[in-house]
Structures are given as structure tokens and as C-alpha cells.
């Protein structure tokens, strides 16, 4: 039975305002193999659950050490040390943490549980023209789960939106396509030399899947991360323009500016960041890019302004 | 003011009071001394008259004091008395004042009401001092929340009403004393008009500004006019309403758009005034309301179903909201009633005004509330259309029902006392039922039922106290100005608290509802399901304020909380809410009250009562705020605003007389996402939301305002059922507001 699917989810945002039209519930699926240099959701990479620890919040109360049965937590010289290899993800330390410094990223949901949560805000979707967005990570890594949730949503006439890098087998895209009303489709890099260094994405696959969406006349908002000194160049911008001119299903372009809010999450997960991105993009440069788009395209081009995003926590 | 004049007033008022034993005559004679004495003179820039300052003793249905246990009707003001003592007084004067004081200390309704308490009431309600002393339940002595029939006043004028009373007198001879009382009260009103007409004349002589001088002339003429005729202009209508409101001691304004808008439209259509002038008038009225400083009251209602002149009233409503935007103050507490199919301009305007940082208008949903009031009050749908929130948000039926909030119950303290076998821990007072020690409750059902029984005991006593208060009120005075503008009093020949009105009811303010519900959720999970600790151990932890029990406290804080749209926590909240409301409502079977209903309206008592409440099983520390109104505990609503709103609507609104939902929204939401915000509000109202009070802030406004208060003099916030300037609040109240989740 498809309804027995289990999905691994690392966050659910209700009243999400920036992931498609209207008021939405956005589901963040775990698992992504791209490891993009600018990623601000490193907690999404591993498809398994993992323990996060915000060292700057820790008050060294040692409640966690007291309750942990697996000796994950220890304290030495006023420092809280973690042995993640021992962690069984039981979550007991999280329940007693006095500063909310500990958190388990990744929770299992059945499609039914998730859907029953999503449909609680149906009245708000109806009033605003909103719905459900599934994001990630790369949600297509758990495509069977996504497909079933969308199927349930469509039965209730809830608008569905998939936020994807497009990096998946075309057969997967084809299986899902009828259940998705709108694709938020990433286009990250144009210069193929950059691929190995900044992202493990395959341009050919991404473009091919975009072509499939166009063939099926599926609405797409192209989401383009703009990162200082990586892809804020004319070549990339012109490639985007060409794509938008070629595929008429692209109805809008969102430029997502890089921000460094994700920096601490690498530390929180005990990971090293591969790249140091020095600066957030300067607004002058961004405006020039936007103007270039506006001159060459007749679809809306928006700049996401992270200052206005509603905090999730 | 001159010492001699003040002392003379004090003596005159007291003498007249002592001389007259008949309560109608006594009130009339006291009013004659009190007015126009109590009224202040016109001040530069005032567009209307009717400001006042309370003297040392006065007649009023509800006094405005921060002290507990003051009383109503004939009120002796100790602060004013102490001011009198600051004068250079002779020994004789000192002795005289002392005698007057001793007289009024015994001769007040708070004293009289308490003196009439039964033994059981004494036990359950041992003190009036809810501000400082710990306790489960407290009496409040006041006749609060009248909303008068201003439409009747403005449509008939003083002369028209006098005629109606005279006619009644002829047909019902037995009521003639009461009728004569009302007639004399209206004479007092007329003398006040004369007083102000003279004041304006002399004040006007020194006014240079030609336009203002002209206005004063018009105001003067209006005061003469309203003495003998119906008001014929917006100016006269406003002045009549406001002066009557002031003289009656009523503190709320009712459906202002309905009763003023016909005057507005007539003046606009005849070219008597321009729209700009109309706006200036309403701004001027707002300033008069601001000057009264009735921060917990001062409600003016616009919009909604059941107005006889909806189109006109809607036009007035837009001007009213603009006045609120311009004056940018904590008064009047402008309240917009909404319904499906209404003029959309009103909601749009409301969002714009709120978005600029005003806490008004507050939004009330007729599509839910009319039916809720119909059921809770057990009255017809038609009558329910005239529900009016007054004060902090208690519903009454304007000029038909009375529902003074005369009791306070702290539910969290009730649970605390239940765990301590009926004893209040801090004072050692045996206030409640002895149902057992913490160790005696063997199951979740045991402790829950014991809490309910304990709470019921206090509600019983509070309902009796409410009824007693009305009896004392009826025995003390006819409250003539209220009776004149309350339906059926003239008709029945009876005063408001003596059988004159149709629906004499009461309301009970409840606090700590959310913390109690969350405490039970934690107890259920940690004590009885997971057995992490026993109830006895929990009680030890609460007494220790969790010192040495930090891990256990964290488990409590991490237990499911109301406000997250989580079934397990919300169902407990529903249980606590339904039990409280239904049991209270059923008190009509034990008293003569037409209705007796819970209000979860909240002023700042969630903080004040929290100061004397022990640590609680939801993880809250001792002496800290409890959650506000129906809201989730600040910061505990973690699943987003729609989850919070979904939780709110689960609490049945058909069994109480009002609950407040304060939401703190970011300015960005208004600026960048207006359409989605309106959709959010509509969705909430569609799914059963009764009302919303919005405070709009930038993320750092509140914290910055604490550090640099001088830069934020006008930062308005919603405390509970009232608004305030943030920088003027006490620090723990500020903390409570900061702790609320910002969406």
C-alpha cells in the first residue's frame, strides 16, 4: 500500500509565505546529494536523522549528560563535547536541555499523518489561493512519499507545489508530474567547470527535466541562487534568459540571494564547510542583474529579500 | 482649587447624604452637590466639554482606581482625602475632616457587601486585596460595564425623554417617586449645560483664533439647544452624548456609528459641515475620551450587523478609524465588528490603521459572536445582534443587559490549593475544600476531578457574591442616569438594579486558564503515563520553585502545550475551558441572576496574580506572569500562526461572555504581505474565530524600547483587554509582552 509510506522530514513551516502562491505549509524533506557550496540547509543533506547541537546556546547545565544512556555527551574544561558516533537519536537529551541547544533533525511521518497536519490549514489555503509545498533537501529522493502526499492533497483540491533542484531520473519526474500544480525549479550554475567545485549537480539532467516539464505544459517558477563571485556573472545570467525564452512554461524568475544564516548549522551538525563565501551579494550588483533580466524578458523577476522572511522559529 | 471650596463640598455632600434616608431623594440631592462641581472648565483646544476630576467623595457606578476593594455608588477617595490634608488646616478643620473620613469608611458599599458575606463566602474570599495577597478567588465591588441607549437620547433629546417620563408618571402613580427622581436628575443635566454655556462664554473672550472662537460660539449654542430640544447637528449630538456619558459615570460608548452617523450625513448633505470638518469633530471627540483616561474601558463600537442605518454608519466608521490613526492613542478602544458580506472598505481601512502601529480597531466576528451570545445569554438572535464588548472585552447587550465583572478566579491557584489539601501555601489560609494531599490522588482522573470540585466551590461563592453586590446596589441607589437610558426602567417604573432591566447578569474574570491546562497535560504525561515522578514529588518541586529540579522542569516545559494545534494539549484546554464556563453558566439555577458567565478577557491580572502564584506543572516559575487571555503561554506556540489560531477556535465561544486573543504581528507582515494577512484573518474568522486584538511591531522594537524608552514614547501595545504605552508599563508586564511570540 502506498499510504504506508514513511517520509523523513526535518522541518514543517505553516503559514509559509515565500514558497509559492498564497498561504502555504512547506514540508522540508531530508536527503540531498548535491552539497552546494552556498547551501543554508546542511541539515537536509543526510537522509537519516541527526543530532544538532548549538554550542553558543549551551549553558553547561549537564542535564543531557545525566539522561543520556549512550555516553554521547561529556564535559571537559568547561566545554560540552559530543560523540555523535554513539548517538542512538533517542531524543532524551533534547527533552531536558534547558537552553534548547539540542535538536534532532529528522522525524518520520507516515503520509497520512503528514497529510492530516497539512489539511488543518485548508481554510487558509482557500482564502489565499495557497496550498502545500514540498521542499528539502531534494524531495525527489523520497519521491514515492511525495507523490502520495500530493495525491491526497489533490483529492481535496489543495494546490501543490514542488521545490526541486530537478536532479532526478526523468522517469521520477514523469511519475510525479500530474500531481504537481507548480514547480519551484532550481537553476544553479551554467559554467560546467563550476560543477565539480560548487555543486554535484548535472546540468544535462536538470535541463532535460525542465524540457519535460515544458512539454507537459507544467508551470514553473525558476529559482536561481545568486552567489557572490560564483554565479553572479553575465554568462550565467544570459543562460537563464535563454532558458526562459526557450521554455514558455517558466512564468517567473526568483533570484535568491545568498545569505550566511546557514553558517552556524554546519557547526551545529559537527561538519566542516567546504567553501567560505565571503560576502553576501551587494545590492547594486543584484539590481544590475535584475535590470538585465527585465530588459530581456517579459516575465516577472523577483528578488527574495531575506530580511522580510518570517522567522520559522 | 481653594481649600475652603473643597472642604465645603465635602461637608455639603456628606450632610445631604446623611439628611436623606430615601435612596432616590438622597441620590438626587447628592447629584445636585456633585454637578457641575465635579466638571472641569474648558481648556484651550477642546472642541467639546465634559472633562471632570473626581472629588473626595462622589456618586458613581464604578470608580476608576488602582486599589482593590474601593466600592461603588457613594465613593470616598482616600488619595483625594490625603491631598486635602496637605493644606494648611486649622485644628477644627482637621477634626472635621477626620469625622467625615470615619463616616465614609463605614458608609461604603465594599464594606457593606463584605459585611453581608456568609461564613462560607468569608472563607473562600478572605480578602479583597487581589493585587497583593495570594488567593484563589476575589470579589470586585463595582457596577461596571453599562452601555446606555444613546440612540434613544439623541433621537428624543432631553425634552423628549422628560415628556416620556411625565407621561409614564400619569399612568403609573406608584412609580412617581422614581419618575420624579429621574426628572430631577435631568434638571441637574440641564444646569450642567448652563454651567458650561457660561464657562464657554467667558473663556471665549480671551480666544484670539477666529475659527476657534466661531466653534466655541456654535458649541455654546448647542449646549443651550440640547437643554430643550433634540440635537440638530453633529456637533450638538456629540456634545449631548459625551456630557451625558460623563455625568452618568458610564465609561463605554456603545455603537457610536449607529447613533451619530445620521447627524453626520445630514450635516454633510445640507452643507453645514465638510468632511474635513467632520473629521476634526471626531478627532476632537476622541481627544475628550483620551482625557478621561479610562484605559480599561472607553470602548466605542463600529460596524456589525443590526445597525438601523448601515450605509450611513459605515461612512462614520471610516472617519472613526481615521480619527484613531490621527490621534494614535490608547483611547478610545475602537472596536470593529465584522461579518461576511460587509463593506470591504472597513476591513481594508482597519488593516491600514493597525499596520501603522495602532492597537485599534480590535476585530470582532459577528458571524460567530451573535450566535454565541444568543446561546450563552439565552436570548433571541435579534437581541444578540446588539452585543457590545465593553471594558476589556466582556459582552453585554447594550442598554438591555448588565453584567458587571465582580469576581476574579485564579485557576492555577485553585490547582495549587487542590494539591495542598485546600490550604493556600503562602498565607497558610484554609480557603478551599479539603480533598486530600498530593499523595492521595492516585490517578489523573482523581486530580483532575479534585481540581474541578475545588474550582466549583469558589465559583459557587463568587456567584453568590455577585448577586449580593446587585442587592446592595439596589438598596443603595436608583442610579438615575443609568436607569433613564436603560431599556424598560422608565416603562417598569423601576431602577436598574431594582428589577428595572430585562437581563441582570454577571461575569466572572478567570485567569491562568492556559497554564492550568498545560499543567494538566504535563501531569498526565509525566506523572501518570511515563511515571517520571509522583504527584507528591511534583508538589515538592513546585514549592521549591524547581530549584534542584531543573531536568524535571525541562520535561514539563517540553510537554505538549496549548496553542500548537496538537490534539493532546488542546483537548486538555478544551476540558478545563468547558468545565469552567459551563459550571459558571449553571449558577443561574442557584441565584436570581439572568446570566452568569466566564470572561477570559484579561487586563494585566495575568501578571499581577502570577506574582503571588507558586511555580506550576507547566514549567512556569513562581511569581511570574501567567498566559494572557485565551492565548498560548508566550513563546510556547511554536507551530506557526495558523496552528495557534486553529487551537484558539477549539475553545467553545458559546458558553462565555468574551475572551481576548492578543496577537503580536510584525510590521513586515502588514507591509509586504497585506493580501495574505487579510486572507489569514478571513480564514480565522471563517473557522470560528471570535475576535482578534493585534499589536504590530518590528522585531526589535520592544527590546530597544526597554533600553532607550525615551525614543519610544508612542509605542502602543495591547496588554490584555486594554492598550498601553509600552514604556509606561511595569517591568514584569513588559517582560510578559516581550515573551509573546511575534508572527
Short mmCIF file of N, CA, C and O in Angstrom, two decimals, chain B residues 583-645:
data_model
loop_
_atom_site.label_atom_id
_atom_site.label_comp_id
_atom_site.label_asym_id
_atom_site.label_seq_id
_atom_site.Cartn_x
_atom_site.Cartn_y
_atom_site.Cartn_z
N UNK B 583 -19.93 25.29 34.24
CA UNK B 583 -20.31 25.31 35.65
C UNK B 583 -20.71 26.74 36.06
O UNK B 583 -21.69 26.93 36.79
N UNK B 584 -19.97 27.70 35.57
CA UNK B 584 -20.28 29.10 35.89
C UNK B 584 -21.66 29.48 35.34
O UNK B 584 -22.48 30.09 36.03
N UNK B 585 -21.88 29.08 34.12
CA UNK B 585 -23.16 29.40 33.46
C UNK B 585 -24.34 28.81 34.24
O UNK B 585 -25.41 29.41 34.33
N UNK B 586 -24.13 27.63 34.81
CA UNK B 586 -25.21 26.96 35.54
C UNK B 586 -25.55 27.63 36.87
O UNK B 586 -26.52 27.23 37.53
N UNK B 587 -24.79 28.62 37.26
CA UNK B 587 -25.09 29.30 38.52
C UNK B 587 -26.42 30.05 38.47
O UNK B 587 -26.94 30.45 39.51
N UNK B 588 -26.96 30.23 37.27
CA UNK B 588 -28.27 30.88 37.19
C UNK B 588 -29.34 30.05 37.90
O UNK B 588 -30.37 30.56 38.30
N UNK B 589 -29.05 28.76 38.05
CA UNK B 589 -30.02 27.91 38.75
C UNK B 589 -29.97 28.10 40.26
O UNK B 589 -30.87 27.68 40.98
N UNK B 590 -28.89 28.69 40.75
CA UNK B 590 -28.73 28.83 42.21
C UNK B 590 -28.90 30.28 42.66
O UNK B 590 -28.86 30.56 43.85
N UNK B 591 -28.98 31.19 41.71
CA UNK B 591 -29.09 32.61 42.06
C UNK B 591 -30.23 33.23 41.26
O UNK B 591 -30.82 32.57 40.40
N UNK B 592 -30.48 34.50 41.51
CA UNK B 592 -31.52 35.20 40.74
C UNK B 592 -30.95 35.85 39.48
O UNK B 592 -31.66 36.55 38.77
N UNK B 593 -29.68 35.61 39.21
CA UNK B 593 -29.04 36.25 38.05
C UNK B 593 -29.62 35.70 36.75
O UNK B 593 -29.84 34.49 36.64
N UNK B 594 -29.84 36.60 35.78
CA UNK B 594 -30.33 36.11 34.49
C UNK B 594 -29.26 35.33 33.76
O UNK B 594 -29.51 34.36 33.07
N UNK B 595 -28.01 35.79 33.91
CA UNK B 595 -26.89 35.06 33.32
C UNK B 595 -25.66 35.27 34.19
O UNK B 595 -25.57 36.28 34.88
N UNK B 596 -24.81 34.30 34.20
CA UNK B 596 -23.55 34.43 34.94
C UNK B 596 -22.50 33.69 34.13
O UNK B 596 -22.56 32.48 33.97
N UNK B 597 -21.58 34.47 33.56
CA UNK B 597 -20.72 33.88 32.54
C UNK B 597 -19.24 34.21 32.78
O UNK B 597 -18.90 35.28 33.30
N UNK B 598 -18.43 33.28 32.36
CA UNK B 598 -16.98 33.49 32.42
C UNK B 598 -16.56 34.52 31.37
O UNK B 598 -17.10 34.55 30.26
N UNK B 599 -15.65 35.39 31.74
CA UNK B 599 -14.94 36.18 30.75
C UNK B 599 -13.45 35.90 30.90
O UNK B 599 -12.91 35.93 31.99
N UNK B 600 -12.86 35.58 29.77
CA UNK B 600 -11.41 35.32 29.79
C UNK B 600 -10.78 36.52 29.08
O UNK B 600 -10.19 36.40 28.03
N UNK B 601 -10.99 37.66 29.69
CA UNK B 601 -10.73 38.91 28.96
C UNK B 601 -9.38 39.51 29.27
O UNK B 601 -8.76 40.10 28.45
N UNK B 602 -8.96 39.41 30.47
CA UNK B 602 -7.62 39.82 30.82
C UNK B 602 -7.34 41.31 30.74
O UNK B 602 -7.42 41.92 29.71
N UNK B 603 -6.98 41.87 31.87
CA UNK B 603 -6.35 43.19 31.84
C UNK B 603 -4.87 42.93 32.06
O UNK B 603 -4.23 42.36 31.21
N UNK B 604 -4.31 43.29 33.18
CA UNK B 604 -2.94 42.85 33.45
C UNK B 604 -2.92 41.87 34.61
O UNK B 604 -1.87 41.58 35.17
N UNK B 605 -4.10 41.36 34.98
CA UNK B 605 -4.19 40.49 36.16
C UNK B 605 -3.47 39.16 35.96
O UNK B 605 -3.10 38.51 36.94
N UNK B 606 -3.24 38.77 34.70
CA UNK B 606 -2.45 37.56 34.48
C UNK B 606 -1.05 37.72 35.08
O UNK B 606 -0.47 36.78 35.60
N UNK B 607 -0.54 38.94 35.04
CA UNK B 607 0.78 39.22 35.61
C UNK B 607 0.66 39.46 37.12
O UNK B 607 1.43 38.92 37.90
N UNK B 608 -0.32 40.28 37.49
CA UNK B 608 -0.47 40.63 38.91
C UNK B 608 -0.74 39.39 39.76
O UNK B 608 -0.09 39.17 40.79
N UNK B 609 -1.65 38.53 39.33
CA UNK B 609 -1.95 37.31 40.07
C UNK B 609 -0.79 36.33 40.01
O UNK B 609 -0.53 35.58 40.95
N UNK B 610 -0.08 36.35 38.89
CA UNK B 610 1.09 35.47 38.75
C UNK B 610 2.15 35.76 39.80
O UNK B 610 2.87 34.87 40.25
N UNK B 611 2.21 37.02 40.23
CA UNK B 611 3.21 37.42 41.22
C UNK B 611 3.04 36.69 42.55
O UNK B 611 3.98 36.61 43.33
N UNK B 612 1.83 36.20 42.82
CA UNK B 612 1.59 35.52 44.09
C UNK B 612 1.22 34.05 43.88
O UNK B 612 0.60 33.44 44.73
N UNK B 613 1.58 33.52 42.72
CA UNK B 613 1.25 32.13 42.43
C UNK B 613 2.54 31.30 42.36
O UNK B 613 3.51 31.73 41.72
N UNK B 614 2.53 30.15 43.02
CA UNK B 614 3.72 29.29 43.04
C UNK B 614 4.09 28.81 41.64
O UNK B 614 3.31 28.94 40.70
N UNK B 615 5.25 28.21 41.54
CA UNK B 615 5.65 27.56 40.29
C UNK B 615 4.60 26.52 39.92
O UNK B 615 3.90 26.00 40.79
N UNK B 616 4.47 26.24 38.62
CA UNK B 616 3.38 25.35 38.21
C UNK B 616 3.88 24.23 37.30
O UNK B 616 4.97 24.31 36.74
N UNK B 617 3.05 23.22 37.16
CA UNK B 617 3.46 21.99 36.49
C UNK B 617 3.69 22.14 34.99
O UNK B 617 4.17 21.23 34.33
N UNK B 618 3.36 23.29 34.44
CA UNK B 618 3.69 23.53 33.03
C UNK B 618 5.12 24.03 32.89
O UNK B 618 5.57 24.33 31.79
N UNK B 619 5.82 24.16 34.01
CA UNK B 619 7.21 24.59 33.97
C UNK B 619 7.39 26.07 34.28
O UNK B 619 8.51 26.57 34.35
N UNK B 620 6.26 26.75 34.51
CA UNK B 620 6.33 28.18 34.83
C UNK B 620 6.94 28.38 36.22
O UNK B 620 6.65 27.65 37.14
N UNK B 621 7.79 29.39 36.36
CA UNK B 621 8.43 29.67 37.65
C UNK B 621 7.50 30.49 38.54
O UNK B 621 6.59 31.16 38.06
N UNK B 622 7.76 30.45 39.85
CA UNK B 622 6.90 31.19 40.78
C UNK B 622 6.99 32.70 40.53
O UNK B 622 8.01 33.20 40.04
N UNK B 623 5.94 33.38 40.89
CA UNK B 623 5.88 34.85 40.83
C UNK B 623 6.02 35.43 39.42
O UNK B 623 6.31 36.60 39.27
N UNK B 624 5.87 34.61 38.41
CA UNK B 624 5.95 35.14 37.05
C UNK B 624 4.55 35.15 36.42
O UNK B 624 3.63 34.50 36.91
N UNK B 625 4.46 35.87 35.31
CA UNK B 625 3.17 36.02 34.63
C UNK B 625 2.55 34.68 34.26
O UNK B 625 3.26 33.73 33.95
N UNK B 626 1.23 34.68 34.22
CA UNK B 626 0.53 33.56 33.60
C UNK B 626 0.17 34.01 32.17
O UNK B 626 0.29 35.18 31.85
N UNK B 627 -0.26 33.06 31.35
CA UNK B 627 -0.58 33.40 29.96
C UNK B 627 -1.74 34.38 29.92
O UNK B 627 -2.56 34.43 30.82
N UNK B 628 -1.80 35.12 28.84
CA UNK B 628 -2.74 36.21 28.68
C UNK B 628 -4.02 35.76 27.98
O UNK B 628 -3.96 35.21 26.89
N UNK B 629 -5.15 35.99 28.62
CA UNK B 629 -6.44 35.67 27.98
C UNK B 629 -6.49 34.22 27.55
O UNK B 629 -6.12 33.32 28.29
N UNK B 630 -6.92 34.04 26.32
CA UNK B 630 -7.02 32.70 25.75
C UNK B 630 -5.74 32.25 25.08
O UNK B 630 -5.69 31.23 24.43
N UNK B 631 -4.71 33.09 25.18
CA UNK B 631 -3.51 32.86 24.38
C UNK B 631 -2.70 31.68 24.90
O UNK B 631 -2.87 31.22 26.02
N UNK B 632 -1.80 31.23 24.05
CA UNK B 632 -0.80 30.25 24.48
C UNK B 632 0.19 30.97 25.39
O UNK B 632 0.32 32.20 25.34
N UNK B 633 0.86 30.21 26.22
CA UNK B 633 1.93 30.81 27.00
C UNK B 633 2.97 31.37 26.03
O UNK B 633 3.33 30.71 25.06
N UNK B 634 3.44 32.59 26.31
CA UNK B 634 4.36 33.27 25.40
C UNK B 634 5.54 32.39 25.02
O UNK B 634 6.19 31.82 25.88
N UNK B 635 5.79 32.27 23.73
CA UNK B 635 6.93 31.50 23.26
C UNK B 635 6.69 30.00 23.19
O UNK B 635 7.50 29.26 22.67
N UNK B 636 5.54 29.56 23.70
CA UNK B 636 5.26 28.12 23.68
C UNK B 636 4.47 27.72 22.44
O UNK B 636 4.24 26.54 22.19
N UNK B 637 4.01 28.70 21.69
CA UNK B 637 3.31 28.41 20.44
C UNK B 637 4.35 28.37 19.34
O UNK B 637 4.78 29.41 18.85
N UNK B 638 4.75 27.17 18.98
CA UNK B 638 5.91 27.02 18.11
C UNK B 638 5.59 26.51 16.71
O UNK B 638 6.50 26.30 15.92
N UNK B 639 4.32 26.29 16.43
CA UNK B 639 3.98 25.69 15.15
C UNK B 639 3.44 26.68 14.13
O UNK B 639 2.81 26.29 13.16
N UNK B 640 3.65 27.95 14.38
CA UNK B 640 3.19 28.93 13.41
C UNK B 640 1.82 29.48 13.76
O UNK B 640 1.08 28.91 14.56
N UNK B 641 1.51 30.59 13.11
CA UNK B 641 0.32 31.35 13.49
C UNK B 641 -0.98 30.60 13.17
O UNK B 641 -1.95 30.68 13.92
N UNK B 642 -0.98 29.85 12.08
CA UNK B 642 -2.22 29.14 11.75
C UNK B 642 -2.49 28.07 12.79
O UNK B 642 -3.65 27.80 13.15
N UNK B 643 -1.42 27.45 13.30
CA UNK B 643 -1.58 26.43 14.35
C UNK B 643 -2.17 27.08 15.60
O UNK B 643 -3.09 26.55 16.23
N UNK B 644 -1.64 28.25 15.96
CA UNK B 644 -2.16 28.95 17.12
C UNK B 644 -3.65 29.27 16.94
O UNK B 644 -4.48 29.02 17.82
N UNK B 645 -3.96 29.83 15.77
CA UNK B 645 -5.36 30.22 15.52
C UNK B 645 -6.27 28.99 15.53
O UNK B 645 -7.39 29.03 16.05
#
